Short mmCIF file of C-alpha atoms in Angstrom, two decimals:
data_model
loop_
_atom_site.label_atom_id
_atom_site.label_comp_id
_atom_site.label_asym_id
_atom_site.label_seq_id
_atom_site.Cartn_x
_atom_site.Cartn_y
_atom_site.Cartn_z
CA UNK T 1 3.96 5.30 -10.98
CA UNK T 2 1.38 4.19 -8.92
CA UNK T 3 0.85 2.95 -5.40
CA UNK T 4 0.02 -0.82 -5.25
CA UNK T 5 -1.15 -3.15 -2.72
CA UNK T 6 -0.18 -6.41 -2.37
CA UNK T 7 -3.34 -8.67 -1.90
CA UNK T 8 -2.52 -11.97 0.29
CA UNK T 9 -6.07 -11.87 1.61
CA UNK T 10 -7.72 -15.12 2.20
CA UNK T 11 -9.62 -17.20 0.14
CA UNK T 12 -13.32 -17.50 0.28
CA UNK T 13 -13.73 -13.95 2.36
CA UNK T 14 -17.60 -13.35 2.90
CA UNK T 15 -17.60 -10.55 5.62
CA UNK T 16 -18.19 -8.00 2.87
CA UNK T 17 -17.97 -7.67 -0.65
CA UNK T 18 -14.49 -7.80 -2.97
CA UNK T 19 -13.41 -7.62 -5.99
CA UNK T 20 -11.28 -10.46 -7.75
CA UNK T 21 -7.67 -10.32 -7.66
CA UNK T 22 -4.68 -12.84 -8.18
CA UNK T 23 -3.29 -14.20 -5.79
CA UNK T 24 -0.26 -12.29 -4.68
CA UNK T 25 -1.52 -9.70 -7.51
CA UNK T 26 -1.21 -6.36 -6.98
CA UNK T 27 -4.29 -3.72 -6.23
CA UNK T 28 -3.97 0.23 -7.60
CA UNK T 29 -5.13 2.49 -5.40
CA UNK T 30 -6.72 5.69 -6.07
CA UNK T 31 -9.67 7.41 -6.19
CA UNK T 32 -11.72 5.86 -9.01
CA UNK T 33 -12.02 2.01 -7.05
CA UNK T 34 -15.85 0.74 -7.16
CA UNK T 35 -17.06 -0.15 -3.74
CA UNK T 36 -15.99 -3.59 -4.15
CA UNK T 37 -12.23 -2.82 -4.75
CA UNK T 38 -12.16 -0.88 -1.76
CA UNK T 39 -13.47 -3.92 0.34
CA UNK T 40 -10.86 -5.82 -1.57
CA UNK T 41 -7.91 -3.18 -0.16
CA UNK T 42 -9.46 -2.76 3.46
CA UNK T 43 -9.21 -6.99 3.64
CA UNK T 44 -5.76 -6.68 2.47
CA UNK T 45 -4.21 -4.32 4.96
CA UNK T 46 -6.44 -6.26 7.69
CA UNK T 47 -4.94 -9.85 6.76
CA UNK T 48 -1.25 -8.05 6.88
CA UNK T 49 -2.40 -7.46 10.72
CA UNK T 50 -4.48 -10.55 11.10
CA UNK T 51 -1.76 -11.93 14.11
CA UNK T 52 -3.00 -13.70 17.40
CA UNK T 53 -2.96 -11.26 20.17
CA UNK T 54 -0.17 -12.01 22.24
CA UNK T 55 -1.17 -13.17 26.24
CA UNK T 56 -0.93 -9.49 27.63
CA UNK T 57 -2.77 -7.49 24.66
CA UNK T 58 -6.44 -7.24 24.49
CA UNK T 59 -8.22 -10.56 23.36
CA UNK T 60 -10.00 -11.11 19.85
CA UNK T 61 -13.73 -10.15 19.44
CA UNK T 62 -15.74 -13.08 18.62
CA UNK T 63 -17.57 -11.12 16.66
CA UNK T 64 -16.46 -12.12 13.38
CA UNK T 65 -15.60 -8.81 11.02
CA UNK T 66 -14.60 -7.48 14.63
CA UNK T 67 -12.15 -10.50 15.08
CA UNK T 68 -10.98 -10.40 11.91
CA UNK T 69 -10.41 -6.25 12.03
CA UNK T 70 -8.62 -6.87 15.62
CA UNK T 71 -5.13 -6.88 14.42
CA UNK T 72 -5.85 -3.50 12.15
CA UNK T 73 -7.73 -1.40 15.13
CA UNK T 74 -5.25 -2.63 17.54
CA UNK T 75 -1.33 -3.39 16.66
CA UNK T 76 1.10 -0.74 16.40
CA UNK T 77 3.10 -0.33 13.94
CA UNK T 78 0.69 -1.78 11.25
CA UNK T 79 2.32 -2.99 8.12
CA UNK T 80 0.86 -2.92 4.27
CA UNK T 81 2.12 -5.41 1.96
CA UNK T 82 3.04 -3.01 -1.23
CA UNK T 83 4.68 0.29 -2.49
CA UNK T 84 5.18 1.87 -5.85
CA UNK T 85 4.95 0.07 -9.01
CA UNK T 86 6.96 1.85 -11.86
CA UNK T 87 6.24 1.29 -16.35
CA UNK T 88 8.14 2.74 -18.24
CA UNK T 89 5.24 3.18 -20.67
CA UNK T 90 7.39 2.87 -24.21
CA UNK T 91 9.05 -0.24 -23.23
CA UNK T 92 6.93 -1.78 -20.98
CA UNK T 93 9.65 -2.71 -18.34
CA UNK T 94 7.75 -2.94 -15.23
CA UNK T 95 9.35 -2.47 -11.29
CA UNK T 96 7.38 -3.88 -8.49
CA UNK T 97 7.52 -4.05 -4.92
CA UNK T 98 9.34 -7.43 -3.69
CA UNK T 99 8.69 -9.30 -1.26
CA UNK T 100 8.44 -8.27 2.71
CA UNK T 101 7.97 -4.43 0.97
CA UNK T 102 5.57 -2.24 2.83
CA UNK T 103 3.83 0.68 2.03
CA UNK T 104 5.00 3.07 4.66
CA UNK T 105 8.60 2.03 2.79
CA UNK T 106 7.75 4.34 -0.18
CA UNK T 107 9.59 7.53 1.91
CA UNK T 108 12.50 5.88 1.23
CA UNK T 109 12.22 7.14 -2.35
CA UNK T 110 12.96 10.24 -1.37
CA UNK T 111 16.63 8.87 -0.37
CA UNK T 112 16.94 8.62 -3.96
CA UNK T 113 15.65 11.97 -4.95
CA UNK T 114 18.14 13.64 -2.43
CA UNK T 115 21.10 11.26 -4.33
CA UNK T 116 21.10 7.96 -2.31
CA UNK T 117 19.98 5.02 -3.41
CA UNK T 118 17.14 2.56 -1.33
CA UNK T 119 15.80 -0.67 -1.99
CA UNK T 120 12.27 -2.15 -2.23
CA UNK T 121 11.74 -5.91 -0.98
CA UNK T 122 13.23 -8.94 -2.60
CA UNK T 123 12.12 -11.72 -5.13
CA UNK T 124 12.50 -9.72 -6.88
CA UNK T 125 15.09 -7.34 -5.34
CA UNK T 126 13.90 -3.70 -6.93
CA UNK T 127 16.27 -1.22 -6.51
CA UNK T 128 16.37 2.89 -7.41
CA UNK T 129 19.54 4.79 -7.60
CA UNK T 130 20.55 8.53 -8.87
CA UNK T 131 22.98 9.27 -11.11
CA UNK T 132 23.46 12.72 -11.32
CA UNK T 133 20.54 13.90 -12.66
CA UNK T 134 19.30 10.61 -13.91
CA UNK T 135 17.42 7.89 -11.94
CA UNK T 136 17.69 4.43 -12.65
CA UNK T 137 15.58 1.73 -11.68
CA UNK T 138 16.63 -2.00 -11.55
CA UNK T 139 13.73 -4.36 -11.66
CA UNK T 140 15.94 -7.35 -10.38
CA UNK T 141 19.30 -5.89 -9.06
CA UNK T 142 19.68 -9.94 -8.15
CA UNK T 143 19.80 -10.38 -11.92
CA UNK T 144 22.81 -9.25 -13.53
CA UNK T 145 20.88 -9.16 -17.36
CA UNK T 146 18.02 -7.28 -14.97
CA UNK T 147 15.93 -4.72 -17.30
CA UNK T 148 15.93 -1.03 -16.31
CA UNK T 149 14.31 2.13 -16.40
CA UNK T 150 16.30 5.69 -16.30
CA UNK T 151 14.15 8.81 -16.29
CA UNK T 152 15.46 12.11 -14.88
CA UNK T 153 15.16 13.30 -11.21
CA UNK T 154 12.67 16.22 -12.23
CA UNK T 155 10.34 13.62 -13.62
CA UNK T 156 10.52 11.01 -10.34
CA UNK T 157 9.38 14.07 -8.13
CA UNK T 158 6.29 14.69 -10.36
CA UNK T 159 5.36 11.12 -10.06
CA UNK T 160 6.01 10.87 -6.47
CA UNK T 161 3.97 13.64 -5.88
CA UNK T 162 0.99 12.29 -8.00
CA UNK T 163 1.58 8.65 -6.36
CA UNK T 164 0.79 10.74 -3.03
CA UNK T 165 -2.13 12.35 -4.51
CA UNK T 166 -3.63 9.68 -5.74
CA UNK T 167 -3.05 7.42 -2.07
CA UNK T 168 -4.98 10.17 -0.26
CA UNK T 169 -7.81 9.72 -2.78
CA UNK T 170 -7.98 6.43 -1.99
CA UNK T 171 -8.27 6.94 1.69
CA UNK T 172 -10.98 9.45 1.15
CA UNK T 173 -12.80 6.88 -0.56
CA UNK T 174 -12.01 4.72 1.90
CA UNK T 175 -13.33 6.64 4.78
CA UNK T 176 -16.66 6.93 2.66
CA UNK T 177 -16.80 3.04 2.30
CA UNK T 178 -16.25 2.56 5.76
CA UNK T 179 -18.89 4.38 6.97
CA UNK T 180 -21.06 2.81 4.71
CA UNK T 181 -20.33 -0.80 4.83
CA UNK T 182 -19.11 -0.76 8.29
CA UNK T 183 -20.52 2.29 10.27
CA UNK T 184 -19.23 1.11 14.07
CA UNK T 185 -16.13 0.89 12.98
CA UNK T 186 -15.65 3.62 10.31
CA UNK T 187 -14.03 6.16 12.73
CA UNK T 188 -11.28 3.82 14.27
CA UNK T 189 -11.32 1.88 10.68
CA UNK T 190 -10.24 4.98 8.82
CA UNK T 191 -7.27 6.11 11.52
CA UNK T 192 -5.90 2.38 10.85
CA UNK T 193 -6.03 2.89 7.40
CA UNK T 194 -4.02 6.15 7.32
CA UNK T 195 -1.52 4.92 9.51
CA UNK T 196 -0.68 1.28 7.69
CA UNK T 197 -0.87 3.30 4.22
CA UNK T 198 1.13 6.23 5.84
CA UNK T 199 -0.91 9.08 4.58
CA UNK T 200 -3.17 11.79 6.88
CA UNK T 201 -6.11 11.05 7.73
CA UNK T 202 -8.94 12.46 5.37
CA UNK T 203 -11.56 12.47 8.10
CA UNK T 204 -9.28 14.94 10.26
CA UNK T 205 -8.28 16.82 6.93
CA UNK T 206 -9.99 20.30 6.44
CA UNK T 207 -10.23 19.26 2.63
CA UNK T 208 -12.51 16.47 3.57
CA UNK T 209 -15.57 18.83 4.98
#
């Protein structure tokens, strides 16, 4: 399991340096992404927020990274294009966030851990349900031949729990990159970023000193 963005950023971005990804490909996060992977996540959860401020909310710099960070430092709620991809690691049957999925969405996993079920975007329409003390995970539940993955409750806690882990690692590095690459920002920057990925924020966290 492993928390995934969703990169929809534009084309042809030259405020700082990325990485290469697909279009509509998904990034892992965690703690072990090279500077330019970071910049690559940051300009994803940005363009999620890149929206014209409406007539009564504060206008957009015309500084450029400023303009294009205006959305991200200003809109409430943010939104993060992503969630938890699941491979089952024998077969190779992959779930992935669908479409319209957000990050802040993966709490609703724990609907299924308490015996629920939730759902995770659509196109495809990824869907996790308990059965007793099984879990099963429908890559397509639109598709009625959909491949699956069933692993028990005890081990979808575990990777919950590392998926969490391994999002606040990437915020830590985050905060680092931000005050790097963009130091009047970095504060602000890195309370954005906790709040669109839904995770504390590692410059306020005594384990970050």
């Amino acid at each position: 399991m492993q928390p995934v963005l969703e990169i929809r950023g534009p084309t042809g971005f030259d405020l700082w340096p990325v990485a290469e990804v697909p279009p509509y490909g998904f990034l892992p996060l965690g703690g072990a992404l090279t500077p330019a992977e970071v910049g690559t996540a940051v300009m994803a959860v940005a363009a999620c927020n890149d929206i014209e401020p409406a007539a009564d909310e504060p206008p957009r710099p015309t500084d450029p990274v400023r303009g294009f960070l205006h959305g991200l430092l200003t809109l409430d709620p943010l939104f993060a294009a992503g969630g938890l991809r699941v491979t089952d690691t024998a077969t190779g049957v992959t779930l992935v966030p669908g479409c319209c999925n957000g990050m802040d969405e993966r709490g609703d996993w724990q609907l299924v851990v308490d015996g629920g079920s939730a759902g995770f975007g659509h196109d495809p329409s990824p869907l996790a349900e308990r059965l007793g003390d099984t879990v099963r995970l429908t890559v397509d539940a639109e598709a009625a031949d959909s491949p699956r993955i069933d692993l028990p409750v005890t081990d979808l806690r575990r990777l919950l729990a590392a998926a969490e882990h391994d999002l606040q690692a990437f915020h830590g590095l985050a905060s680092a990159w931000c005050a790097t690459q963009l130091p009047d920002a970095a504060g602000e920057l890195t309370e954005a970023l906790a709040r669109a990925l839904a995770v504390p924020n590692s410059r306020e966290s005594p384990s970050a000193e």
